[in-house]
PDB file of C-alpha atoms in Angstrom:
ATOM      1  CA  MET A 560      96.797 117.329  78.552  1.00 52.00           C
ATOM      2  CA  GLU A 561      93.250 118.016  77.537  1.00 61.00           C
ATOM      3  CA  ARG A 562      91.146 119.344  80.376  1.00 69.00           C
ATOM      4  CA  GLU A 563      88.515 116.709  79.662  1.00 83.00           C
ATOM      5  CA  LEU A 564      90.957 113.913  80.485  1.00 90.00           C
ATOM      6  CA  ALA A 565      90.584 114.660  84.182  1.00 87.00           C
ATOM      7  CA  LEU A 566      87.120 113.148  84.307  1.00 90.00           C
ATOM      8  CA  GLU A 567      88.257 110.261  82.131  1.00 95.00           C
ATOM      9  CA  PHE A 568      90.866 109.363  84.724  1.00 97.00           C
ATOM     10  CA  VAL A 569      88.209 109.573  87.429  1.00 97.00           C
ATOM     11  CA  ARG A 570      86.317 106.883  85.534  1.00 97.00           C
ATOM     12  CA  VAL A 571      89.459 104.739  85.660  1.00 98.00           C
ATOM     13  CA  THR A 572      89.910 105.009  89.428  1.00 98.00           C
ATOM     14  CA  GLU A 573      86.182 104.592  90.011  1.00 98.00           C
ATOM     15  CA  ALA A 574      86.248 101.345  88.042  1.00 97.00           C
ATOM     16  CA  ALA A 575      89.102  99.972  90.120  1.00 98.00           C
ATOM     17  CA  ALA A 576      87.454 100.979  93.397  1.00 98.00           C
ATOM     18  CA  LEU A 577      84.109  99.452  92.418  1.00 97.00           C
ATOM     19  CA  ALA A 578      85.820  96.201  91.463  1.00 97.00           C
ATOM     20  CA  ALA A 579      87.888  95.947  94.658  1.00 98.00           C
ATOM     21  CA  ALA A 580      85.215  97.025  97.140  1.00 97.00           C
ATOM     22  CA  PRO A 581      83.224  93.739  97.183  1.00 96.00           C
ATOM     23  CA  TRP A 582      86.352  92.064  98.582  1.00 97.00           C
ATOM     24  CA  MET A 583      86.465  94.308 101.650  1.00 97.00           C
ATOM     25  CA  GLY A 584      87.095  92.252 104.775  1.00 97.00           C
ATOM     26  CA  LYS A 585      87.178  88.974 102.838  1.00 97.00           C
ATOM     27  CA  GLY A 586      90.824  88.355 103.733  1.00 97.00           C
ATOM     28  CA  ASP A 587      91.990  87.903 100.137  1.00 97.00           C
ATOM     29  CA  LYS A 588      94.160  90.855  99.125  1.00 96.00           C
ATOM     30  CA  GLU A 589      95.295  89.165  95.899  1.00 96.00           C
ATOM     31  CA  ALA A 590      91.703  88.790  94.701  1.00 97.00           C
ATOM     32  CA  ALA A 591      90.905  92.406  95.516  1.00 97.00           C
ATOM     33  CA  ASP A 592      93.986  93.593  93.665  1.00 96.00           C
ATOM     34  CA  GLN A 593      93.309  91.397  90.639  1.00 96.00           C
ATOM     35  CA  ALA A 594      89.722  92.617  90.376  1.00 97.00           C
ATOM     36  CA  ALA A 595      90.898  96.233  90.491  1.00 97.00           C
ATOM     37  CA  VAL A 596      93.669  95.640  87.950  1.00 97.00           C
ATOM     38  CA  ASP A 597      91.250  93.998  85.503  1.00 97.00           C
ATOM     39  CA  ALA A 598      88.728  96.820  85.797  1.00 97.00           C
ATOM     40  CA  MET A 599      91.322  99.589  85.580  1.00 97.00           C
ATOM     41  CA  ARG A 600      92.996  98.049  82.538  1.00 97.00           C
ATOM     42  CA  ALA A 601      89.688  97.585  80.709  1.00 96.00           C
ATOM     43  CA  THR A 602      88.624 101.170  81.401  1.00 97.00           C
ATOM     44  CA  PHE A 603      91.946 102.560  80.161  1.00 97.00           C
ATOM     45  CA  ASP A 604      91.117 101.049  76.754  1.00 95.00           C
ATOM     46  CA  THR A 605      88.243 103.538  76.472  1.00 95.00           C
ATOM     47  CA  VAL A 606      90.351 106.615  77.276  1.00 96.00           C
ATOM     48  CA  ASN A 607      91.649 108.660  74.341  1.00 94.00           C
ATOM     49  CA  ILE A 608      95.352 108.648  75.170  1.00 96.00           C
ATOM     50  CA  LYS A 609      98.497 106.838  74.135  1.00 96.00           C
ATOM     51  CA  GLY A 610      99.775 105.945  77.565  1.00 97.00           C
ATOM     52  CA  ARG A 611     102.857 104.103  78.784  1.00 97.00           C
ATOM     53  CA  VAL A 612     102.867 102.583  82.254  1.00 97.00           C
ATOM     54  CA  VAL A 613     105.922 103.788  84.204  1.00 95.00           C
ATOM     55  CA  ILE A 614     104.637 102.814  87.661  1.00 95.00           C
ATOM     56  CA  GLY A 615     102.527  99.691  87.666  1.00 94.00           C
ATOM     57  CA  GLU A 616     102.066  96.151  88.862  1.00 92.00           C
ATOM     58  CA  GLY A 617     105.675  95.129  88.190  1.00 83.00           C
ATOM     59  CA  GLU A 618     107.810  93.909  85.327  1.00 78.00           C
ATOM     60  CA  LYS A 619     106.199  92.265  82.287  1.00 71.00           C
ATOM     61  CA  ASP A 620     107.136  88.775  83.465  1.00 66.00           C
ATOM     62  CA  GLU A 621     105.608  89.503  86.895  1.00 76.00           C
ATOM     63  CA  ALA A 622     102.303  91.052  85.815  1.00 81.00           C
ATOM     64  CA  PRO A 623      99.980  90.146  82.935  1.00 85.00           C
ATOM     65  CA  MET A 624      98.621  93.687  82.690  1.00 93.00           C
ATOM     66  CA  LEU A 625      99.416  97.213  83.850  1.00 95.00           C
ATOM     67  CA  TYR A 626     103.048  96.127  83.803  1.00 94.00           C
ATOM     68  CA  ILE A 627     105.866  98.642  83.472  1.00 92.00           C
ATOM     69  CA  GLY A 628     106.258  99.597  79.828  1.00 93.00           C
ATOM     70  CA  GLU A 629     102.792  98.466  78.767  1.00 96.00           C
ATOM     71  CA  GLU A 630     101.004 100.726  76.305  1.00 96.00           C
ATOM     72  CA  ILE A 631      97.455 101.596  77.279  1.00 97.00           C
ATOM     73  CA  GLY A 632      94.700 103.821  75.956  1.00 96.00           C
ATOM     74  CA  GLY A 633      92.583 103.977  72.828  1.00 91.00           C
ATOM     75  CA  ALA A 634      94.230 106.734  70.772  1.00 92.00           C
ATOM     76  CA  GLU A 635      97.533 107.844  69.232  1.00 92.00           C
ATOM     77  CA  SER A 636      97.766 111.037  71.273  1.00 90.00           C
ATOM     78  CA  PRO A 637      98.399 112.613  73.659  1.00 93.00           C
ATOM     79  CA  GLU A 638     101.429 110.550  74.674  1.00 96.00           C
ATOM     80  CA  LEU A 639     101.471 110.260  78.450  1.00 97.00           C
ATOM     81  CA  ASP A 640     103.365 108.592  81.262  1.00 97.00           C
ATOM     82  CA  ILE A 641     100.935 106.737  83.504  1.00 98.00           C
ATOM     83  CA  ALA A 642     101.487 105.708  87.129  1.00 97.00           C
ATOM     84  CA  VAL A 643      98.915 103.410  88.702  1.00 97.00           C
ATOM     85  CA  ASP A 644      98.123 101.688  91.952  1.00 97.00           C
ATOM     86  CA  PRO A 645      94.786  99.934  91.448  1.00 97.00           C
ATOM     87  CA  VAL A 646      94.649  99.180  95.173  1.00 97.00           C
ATOM     88  CA  GLU A 647      96.832 101.336  97.393  1.00 96.00           C
ATOM     89  CA  GLY A 648      96.604  99.269 100.567  1.00 95.00           C
ATOM     90  CA  THR A 649      95.593  95.731  99.556  1.00 96.00           C
ATOM     91  CA  THR A 650      95.870  94.601 103.182  1.00 96.00           C
ATOM     92  CA  LEU A 651      93.558  97.439 104.181  1.00 96.00           C
ATOM     93  CA  VAL A 652      90.879  96.123 101.816  1.00 97.00           C
ATOM     94  CA  ALA A 653      91.389  92.520 102.895  1.00 97.00           C
ATOM     95  CA  LYS A 654      90.982  93.465 106.559  1.00 97.00           C
ATOM     96  CA  GLY A 655      88.298  96.100 106.040  1.00 96.00           C
ATOM     97  CA  LEU A 656      90.553  98.865 107.363  1.00 95.00           C
ATOM     98  CA  PRO A 657      90.381 102.576 106.431  1.00 94.00           C
ATOM     99  CA  ASN A 658      92.116 104.547 103.680  1.00 94.00           C
ATOM    100  CA  SER A 659      92.453 102.051 100.839  1.00 97.00           C
ATOM    101  CA  LEU A 660      92.481 103.909  97.535  1.00 98.00           C
ATOM    102  CA  ALA A 661      92.539 103.445  93.765  1.00 98.00           C
ATOM    103  CA  VAL A 662      95.109 105.816  92.295  1.00 98.00           C
ATOM    104  CA  VAL A 663      96.240 107.099  88.867  1.00 98.00           C
ATOM    105  CA  ALA A 664      98.742 109.828  88.014  1.00 98.00           C
ATOM    106  CA  ALA A 665      99.557 111.082  84.526  1.00 97.00           C
ATOM    107  CA  ALA A 666     101.977 113.503  82.899  1.00 96.00           C
ATOM    108  CA  LYS A 667     103.394 114.109  79.454  1.00 96.00           C
ATOM    109  CA  LYS A 668     105.737 111.444  78.127  1.00 96.00           C
ATOM    110  CA  GLY A 669     109.038 111.347  80.008  1.00 95.00           C
ATOM    111  CA  ASN A 670     107.799 113.399  82.966  1.00 96.00           C
ATOM    112  CA  LEU A 671     107.185 110.762  85.642  1.00 97.00           C
ATOM    113  CA  LEU A 672     110.171 109.066  87.273  1.00 94.00           C
ATOM    114  CA  ASN A 673     110.355 105.388  86.339  1.00 92.00           C
ATOM    115  CA  ALA A 674     110.973 104.303  89.909  1.00 89.00           C
ATOM    116  CA  PRO A 675     111.784 100.656  90.616  1.00 86.00           C
ATOM    117  CA  ASP A 676     109.858  98.611  93.155  1.00 88.00           C
ATOM    118  CA  MET A 677     112.168  99.254  96.095  1.00 92.00           C
ATOM    119  CA  TYR A 678     112.429 101.419  99.197  1.00 95.00           C
ATOM    120  CA  MET A 679     112.632 105.203  99.189  1.00 96.00           C
ATOM    121  CA  ARG A 680     113.340 107.689 101.994  1.00 97.00           C
ATOM    122  CA  LYS A 681     110.739 110.452 101.969  1.00 98.00           C
ATOM    123  CA  ILE A 682     109.689 113.655 103.594  1.00 98.00           C
ATOM    124  CA  ALA A 683     106.606 115.590 102.526  1.00 98.00           C
ATOM    125  CA  VAL A 684     104.629 118.645 103.575  1.00 98.00           C
ATOM    126  CA  GLY A 685     101.751 120.774 102.358  1.00 98.00           C
ATOM    127  CA  SER A 686     101.927 124.201 100.749  1.00 97.00           C
ATOM    128  CA  GLU A 687     102.315 126.174 104.004  1.00 97.00           C
ATOM    129  CA  ALA A 688     105.645 124.480 104.765  1.00 98.00           C
ATOM    130  CA  LYS A 689     106.914 124.229 101.196  1.00 98.00           C
ATOM    131  CA  GLY A 690     110.595 125.180 101.123  1.00 97.00           C
ATOM    132  CA  ALA A 691     111.106 124.468 104.825  1.00 98.00           C
ATOM    133  CA  ILE A 692     112.062 120.788 104.690  1.00 98.00           C
ATOM    134  CA  ASP A 693     115.390 119.074 104.077  1.00 98.00           C
ATOM    135  CA  LEU A 694     115.655 115.305 103.706  1.00 98.00           C
ATOM    136  CA  LYS A 695     119.228 115.410 104.964  1.00 97.00           C
ATOM    137  CA  ALA A 696     118.283 117.238 108.164  1.00 98.00           C
ATOM    138  CA  SER A 697     117.120 115.481 111.321  1.00 98.00           C
ATOM    139  CA  PRO A 698     113.416 114.994 112.118  1.00 98.00           C
ATOM    140  CA  THR A 699     113.780 117.552 114.920  1.00 98.00           C
ATOM    141  CA  GLU A 700     115.317 120.154 112.595  1.00 98.00           C
ATOM    142  CA  ASN A 701     112.552 119.612 110.068  1.00 98.00           C
ATOM    143  CA  LEU A 702     109.846 119.881 112.709  1.00 98.00           C
ATOM    144  CA  GLU A 703     111.300 123.157 113.974  1.00 98.00           C
ATOM    145  CA  ALA A 704     111.456 124.538 110.414  1.00 98.00           C
ATOM    146  CA  ILE A 705     107.884 123.479 109.681  1.00 98.00           C
ATOM    147  CA  ALA A 706     106.633 124.979 112.933  1.00 98.00           C
ATOM    148  CA  GLU A 707     108.311 128.281 112.083  1.00 98.00           C
ATOM    149  CA  ALA A 708     106.888 128.271 108.551  1.00 98.00           C
ATOM    150  CA  LYS A 709     103.381 127.614 109.867  1.00 98.00           C
ATOM    151  CA  ASP A 710     103.741 129.969 112.839  1.00 98.00           C
ATOM    152  CA  GLN A 711     103.099 127.144 115.276  1.00 97.00           C
ATOM    153  CA  GLU A 712     104.836 125.249 118.037  1.00 98.00           C
ATOM    154  CA  VAL A 713     106.407 121.846 117.380  1.00 98.00           C
ATOM    155  CA  SER A 714     103.913 120.422 119.874  1.00 98.00           C
ATOM    156  CA  ASP A 715     101.111 121.560 117.553  1.00 98.00           C
ATOM    157  CA  LEU A 716     102.392 119.424 114.669  1.00 98.00           C
ATOM    158  CA  THR A 717     101.348 115.912 113.682  1.00 98.00           C
ATOM    159  CA  VAL A 718     103.660 113.553 111.811  1.00 98.00           C
ATOM    160  CA  ILE A 719     102.413 110.563 109.822  1.00 98.00           C
ATOM    161  CA  LEU A 720     104.582 107.530 109.111  1.00 97.00           C
ATOM    162  CA  LEU A 721     104.390 103.812 108.532  1.00 97.00           C
ATOM    163  CA  ASP A 722     104.345 101.651 111.657  1.00 97.00           C
ATOM    164  CA  ARG A 723     107.520  99.690 110.956  1.00 97.00           C
ATOM    165  CA  PRO A 724     110.489  98.578 113.121  1.00 97.00           C
ATOM    166  CA  ARG A 725     112.807 100.549 110.813  1.00 97.00           C
ATOM    167  CA  HIS A 726     111.205 103.761 112.065  1.00 98.00           C
ATOM    168  CA  GLU A 727     111.781 103.202 115.787  1.00 98.00           C
ATOM    169  CA  GLU A 728     114.550 105.804 116.057  1.00 98.00           C
ATOM    170  CA  ILE A 729     112.573 108.374 114.077  1.00 98.00           C
ATOM    171  CA  ILE A 730     109.514 107.799 116.249  1.00 98.00           C
ATOM    172  CA  GLU A 731     111.569 108.244 119.416  1.00 98.00           C
ATOM    173  CA  GLU A 732     113.080 111.492 118.145  1.00 98.00           C
ATOM    174  CA  ILE A 733     109.706 112.897 117.077  1.00 98.00           C
ATOM    175  CA  ARG A 734     108.307 112.170 120.526  1.00 98.00           C
ATOM    176  CA  GLU A 735     111.277 113.792 122.220  1.00 98.00           C
ATOM    177  CA  ALA A 736     110.799 116.870 120.033  1.00 98.00           C
ATOM    178  CA  GLY A 737     107.228 117.087 121.302  1.00 98.00           C
ATOM    179  CA  ALA A 738     105.254 116.520 118.095  1.00 98.00           C
ATOM    180  CA  ARG A 739     102.313 114.184 117.803  1.00 98.00           C
ATOM    181  CA  ILE A 740     102.478 111.002 115.742  1.00 98.00           C
ATOM    182  CA  LYS A 741      99.976 109.172 113.608  1.00 97.00           C
ATOM    183  CA  MET A 742     101.200 105.712 112.623  1.00 96.00           C
ATOM    184  CA  ILE A 743      99.646 103.887 109.688  1.00 95.00           C
ATOM    185  CA  THR A 744      99.884 100.201 108.806  1.00 93.00           C
ATOM    186  CA  ASP A 745      99.883 100.713 105.028  1.00 91.00           C
ATOM    187  CA  GLY A 746      99.253 103.338 102.389  1.00 84.00           C
ATOM    188  CA  ASP A 747     101.812 106.101 102.454  1.00 90.00           C
ATOM    189  CA  VAL A 748     100.372 107.611  99.267  1.00 95.00           C
ATOM    190  CA  ALA A 749      97.416 108.591 101.428  1.00 94.00           C
ATOM    191  CA  GLY A 750      99.855 109.788 104.083  1.00 95.00           C
ATOM    192  CA  GLY A 751     101.640 112.039 101.620  1.00 96.00           C
ATOM    193  CA  ILE A 752      98.408 113.535 100.324  1.00 96.00           C
ATOM    194  CA  ALA A 753      97.186 114.112 103.880  1.00 96.00           C
ATOM    195  CA  THR A 754      99.976 116.633 104.529  1.00 97.00           C
ATOM    196  CA  ALA A 755      98.465 118.966 101.924  1.00 97.00           C
ATOM    197  CA  LEU A 756      94.814 118.718 102.957  1.00 94.00           C
ATOM    198  CA  PRO A 757      93.993 120.869 106.007  1.00 90.00           C
ATOM    199  CA  HIS A 758      91.085 118.734 107.254  1.00 90.00           C
ATOM    200  CA  THR A 759      93.387 115.761 107.948  1.00 93.00           C
ATOM    201  CA  GLY A 760      95.410 117.562 110.608  1.00 95.00           C
ATOM    202  CA  VAL A 761      98.660 116.070 109.279  1.00 97.00           C
ATOM    203  CA  ASP A 762     101.701 118.329 108.907  1.00 98.00           C
ATOM    204  CA  MET A 763     104.540 116.052 107.755  1.00 98.00           C
ATOM    205  CA  LEU A 764     105.159 112.615 106.277  1.00 98.00           C
ATOM    206  CA  ILE A 765     108.543 111.070 106.998  1.00 98.00           C
ATOM    207  CA  GLY A 766     110.212 107.685 106.761  1.00 98.00           C
ATOM    208  CA  ILE A 767     110.994 104.863 104.361  1.00 97.00           C
ATOM    209  CA  GLY A 768     108.298 103.498 102.063  1.00 96.00           C
ATOM    210  CA  GLY A 769     107.888 102.287  98.512  1.00 95.00           C
ATOM    211  CA  ALA A 770     109.488 104.209  95.644  1.00 94.00           C
ATOM    212  CA  PRO A 771     106.498 103.797  93.297  1.00 95.00           C
ATOM    213  CA  GLU A 772     104.243 105.194  96.018  1.00 96.00           C
ATOM    214  CA  GLY A 773     106.649 108.119  96.336  1.00 97.00           C
ATOM    215  CA  VAL A 774     106.136 109.078  92.696  1.00 97.00           C
ATOM    216  CA  LEU A 775     102.352 108.845  93.036  1.00 98.00           C
ATOM    217  CA  ALA A 776     102.351 110.987  96.186  1.00 98.00           C
ATOM    218  CA  ALA A 777     104.672 113.527  94.549  1.00 98.00           C
ATOM    219  CA  ALA A 778     102.257 113.877  91.626  1.00 98.00           C
ATOM    220  CA  ALA A 779      99.425 114.637  94.033  1.00 98.00           C
ATOM    221  CA  LEU A 780     101.533 117.068  96.059  1.00 98.00           C
ATOM    222  CA  LYS A 781     102.537 118.911  92.901  1.00 97.00           C
ATOM    223  CA  CYS A 782      98.863 119.450  92.146  1.00 97.00           C
ATOM    224  CA  LEU A 783      98.179 120.553  95.723  1.00 97.00           C
ATOM    225  CA  GLY A 784     101.162 122.892  95.981  1.00 97.00           C
ATOM    226  CA  GLY A 785     102.994 120.741  98.514  1.00 98.00           C
ATOM    227  CA  GLU A 786     106.536 119.411  98.520  1.00 98.00           C
ATOM    228  CA  MET A 787     108.297 116.070  98.643  1.00 98.00           C
ATOM    229  CA  GLN A 788     111.976 115.223  98.860  1.00 98.00           C
ATOM    230  CA  ALA A 789     113.032 111.619  98.361  1.00 97.00           C
ATOM    231  CA  GLN A 790     116.031 109.365  97.945  1.00 96.00           C
ATOM    232  CA  LEU A 791     116.154 105.790  96.686  1.00 95.00           C
ATOM    233  CA  HIS A 792     117.103 103.338  99.434  1.00 94.00           C
ATOM    234  CA  PRO A 793     118.518 100.154  97.881  1.00 92.00           C
ATOM    235  CA  ARG A 794     119.193  97.208 100.186  1.00 92.00           C
ATOM    236  CA  ASN A 795     121.913  95.593  98.089  1.00 92.00           C
ATOM    237  CA  ASP A 796     124.042  95.960  94.950  1.00 91.00           C
ATOM    238  CA  GLU A 797     121.392  94.304  92.797  1.00 90.00           C
ATOM    239  CA  GLU A 798     118.785  96.870  93.783  1.00 88.00           C
ATOM    240  CA  THR A 799     121.291  99.669  93.260  1.00 90.00           C
ATOM    241  CA  GLN A 800     121.976  98.570  89.696  1.00 89.00           C
ATOM    242  CA  ARG A 801     118.283  98.066  88.981  1.00 86.00           C
ATOM    243  CA  ALA A 802     117.525 101.564  90.220  1.00 85.00           C
ATOM    244  CA  ILE A 803     120.211 103.056  87.985  1.00 86.00           C
ATOM    245  CA  ASP A 804     119.011 101.068  84.965  1.00 85.00           C
ATOM    246  CA  MET A 805     115.322 101.886  85.386  1.00 83.00           C
ATOM    247  CA  SER A 806     115.449 105.511  86.481  1.00 80.00           C
ATOM    248  CA  GLY A 807     118.451 106.555  84.398  1.00 81.00           C
ATOM    249  CA  ILE A 808     120.151 108.325  87.295  1.00 83.00           C
ATOM    250  CA  ASP A 809     123.928 108.516  87.690  1.00 82.00           C
ATOM    251  CA  ASP A 810     123.985 109.051  91.450  1.00 88.00           C
ATOM    252  CA  ILE A 811     122.080 106.594  93.637  1.00 89.00           C
ATOM    253  CA  ASN A 812     122.325 109.102  96.501  1.00 91.00           C
ATOM    254  CA  LYS A 813     120.531 111.833  94.542  1.00 94.00           C
ATOM    255  CA  VAL A 814     117.856 113.656  96.501  1.00 96.00           C
ATOM    256  CA  PHE A 815     114.790 113.991  94.288  1.00 97.00           C
ATOM    257  CA  THR A 816     112.532 117.017  94.503  1.00 98.00           C
ATOM    258  CA  THR A 817     108.847 117.096  93.689  1.00 98.00           C
ATOM    259  CA  ASP A 818     109.712 118.335  90.198  1.00 97.00           C
ATOM    260  CA  ASP A 819     112.208 115.482  89.702  1.00 96.00           C
ATOM    261  CA  LEU A 820     109.576 112.893  90.551  1.00 97.00           C
ATOM    262  CA  ALA A 821     106.761 114.538  88.578  1.00 97.00           C
ATOM    263  CA  LYS A 822     108.091 116.948  85.968  1.00 96.00           C
ATOM    264  CA  GLY A 823     106.331 119.462  83.751  1.00 94.00           C
ATOM    265  CA  GLU A 824     103.579 121.962  84.291  1.00 91.00           C
ATOM    266  CA  ASP A 825     100.679 119.600  83.621  1.00 93.00           C
ATOM    267  CA  VAL A 826     100.429 116.670  86.036  1.00 96.00           C
ATOM    268  CA  MET A 827      97.079 115.024  86.721  1.00 96.00           C
ATOM    269  CA  PHE A 828      96.115 112.896  89.694  1.00 97.00           C
ATOM    270  CA  SER A 829      92.928 110.960  90.382  1.00 98.00           C
ATOM    271  CA  VAL A 830      92.042 108.959  93.485  1.00 98.00           C
ATOM    272  CA  THR A 831      88.877 107.109  94.496  1.00 98.00           C
ATOM    273  CA  GLY A 832      88.138 105.721  97.940  1.00 98.00           C
ATOM    274  CA  ILE A 833      87.721 101.965  98.301  1.00 98.00           C
ATOM    275  CA  THR A 834      87.296 101.790 102.073  1.00 97.00           C
ATOM    276  CA  ASN A 835      86.219 104.703 104.266  1.00 96.00           C
ATOM    277  CA  GLY A 836      89.000 106.996 105.421  1.00 93.00           C
ATOM    278  CA  GLU A 837      89.979 110.521 106.319  1.00 88.00           C
ATOM    279  CA  LEU A 838      90.730 111.423 102.708  1.00 92.00           C
ATOM    280  CA  LEU A 839      87.694 109.912 101.036  1.00 95.00           C
ATOM    281  CA  ARG A 840      84.580 107.932 101.705  1.00 97.00           C
ATOM    282  CA  GLY A 841      84.780 104.365 100.418  1.00 98.00           C
ATOM    283  CA  VAL A 842      82.381 102.615  98.052  1.00 98.00           C
ATOM    284  CA  GLN A 843      78.859 102.513  99.510  1.00 97.00           C
ATOM    285  CA  TYR A 844      76.191 100.088  98.327  1.00 95.00           C
ATOM    286  CA  SER A 845      72.433 100.609  98.308  1.00 92.00           C
ATOM    287  CA  GLY A 846      70.369  98.035  96.457  1.00 89.00           C
ATOM    288  CA  GLN A 847      71.501  97.960  92.843  1.00 90.00           C
ATOM    289  CA  LYS A 848      73.471 101.189  93.181  1.00 95.00           C
ATOM    290  CA  ALA A 849      76.956 102.008  94.373  1.00 97.00           C
ATOM    291  CA  GLU A 850      78.274 105.425  95.351  1.00 97.00           C
ATOM    292  CA  THR A 851      81.899 106.530  94.989  1.00 98.00           C
ATOM    293  CA  GLN A 852      83.830 109.578  96.121  1.00 98.00           C
ATOM    294  CA  SER A 853      86.910 110.754  94.248  1.00 98.00           C
ATOM    295  CA  ILE A 854      89.342 113.651  94.102  1.00 97.00           C
ATOM    296  CA  VAL A 855      90.864 114.738  90.806  1.00 97.00           C
ATOM    297  CA  MET A 856      93.604 117.366  90.587  1.00 96.00           C
ATOM    298  CA  ARG A 857      95.538 119.159  87.881  1.00 95.00           C
ATOM    299  CA  SER A 858      98.780 121.013  88.528  1.00 95.00           C
ATOM    300  CA  LYS A 859      98.511 123.379  85.546  1.00 93.00           C
ATOM    301  CA  THR A 860      95.371 125.036  86.818  1.00 92.00           C
ATOM    302  CA  GLY A 861      95.621 124.154  90.505  1.00 92.00           C
ATOM    303  CA  THR A 862      92.082 122.820  90.304  1.00 93.00           C
ATOM    304  CA  VAL A 863      91.057 120.231  92.884  1.00 94.00           C
ATOM    305  CA  ARG A 864      87.653 118.645  92.339  1.00 94.00           C
ATOM    306  CA  THR A 865      85.751 116.287  94.605  1.00 95.00           C
ATOM    307  CA  VAL A 866      83.544 113.991  92.543  1.00 96.00           C
ATOM    308  CA  LYS A 867      80.644 112.112  94.071  1.00 97.00           C
ATOM    309  CA  ALA A 868      79.133 109.590  91.673  1.00 96.00           C
ATOM    310  CA  GLU A 869      76.305 107.095  91.714  1.00 96.00           C
ATOM    311  CA  HIS A 870      76.685 103.943  89.646  1.00 95.00           C
ATOM    312  CA  LYS A 871      73.973 101.536  88.608  1.00 92.00           C
ATOM    313  CA  ILE A 872      75.196  97.988  89.075  1.00 84.00           C
ATOM    314  CA  LYS A 873      73.684  95.827  86.384  1.00 70.00           C
ATOM    315  CA  GLN A 874      74.957  92.675  88.033  1.00 59.00           C
ATOM    316  CA  LYS A 875      75.345  92.056  91.742  1.00 49.00           C
ATOM    317  CA  PRO A 876      78.976  92.021  92.901  1.00 48.00           C
ATOM    318  CA  SER A 877      80.536  88.597  92.467  1.00 45.00           C
ATOM    319  CA  TYR A 878      83.396  87.138  94.404  1.00 38.00           C
ATOM    320  CA  PHE A 879      84.612  85.116  91.451  1.00 36.00           C
ATOM    321  CA  ARG A 880      87.414  86.594  89.341  1.00 38.00           C
ATOM    322  CA  ASP A 881      85.982  85.378  86.042  1.00 39.00           C
ATOM    323  CA  GLU A 882      82.780  87.380  86.489  1.00 40.00           C
ATOM    324  CA  VAL A 883      82.825  91.103  85.764  1.00 40.00           C
ATOM    325  CA  ILE A 884      81.081  93.760  87.783  1.00 41.00           C
ATOM    326  CA  LYS A 885      79.268  95.922  85.261  1.00 40.00           C
ATOM    327  CA  PHE A 886      78.481  99.545  86.003  1.00 38.00           C
TER     328      PHE A 886
END
């Protein structure tokens, strides 16, 4: 990919964040998501790529735009796979909670796993513990391996996972092992990224979350030098067949590595904060201006940039879907 595309993708996530932010705390997650989708889709039309959505808002009959298979961009090359989550954590925006993000990942055509909208078992760590984890091992075994890799005690480690009933046994085992736990209500893309950023204090992500979110997190971890292992977790025969059809895998029990989820040497990831969080500051308003904070990464160079931008809002934010926020 062209180096200049990195900042173009920042514009895309900024647009989504700016569109969703006025809905913070309004209790309408669908409206926030729709505003972000509209803004992200419109901005993609100005980017000089020939993109194909592989992770998006759903199937064509479920989503009017940013649907899986949709072609986006304003040029004939480069041909890229695009994974999007215009609002990672719609409930977080609706309730005014931390860590809601606008996210885009990109790689050369055929390099991002076309993961279906279903569950996925995951484990992820940052660069210091890369090579130490094993999805098939117990949480205790993984914690001990991570502690050894980082020259720490298990009691020094912090694990992040979704606060769900399905994780009760994992939570109990982590506590018995002596590690600390940070439970989140939504947004395990942010949780995956947190393992690779030292200032978050998070050492491992574990548990069952969304498969599309797994691909997005893997793209970020590839840029940051971290590691993810994952396995699709279908709930019935229908989901099993859908997973096989969409992802092209022969073995539903396959354990995916970071490089399986996000292949190639040039993966790009951009994320902009919508609400304030540990990863990024959310959209801040001051008069007719709005400020955003983003991170953009590129695996080929290992470059990680934090982008702080000020946007002039030509029209005050509207809470009606048919009015566009211009910036």
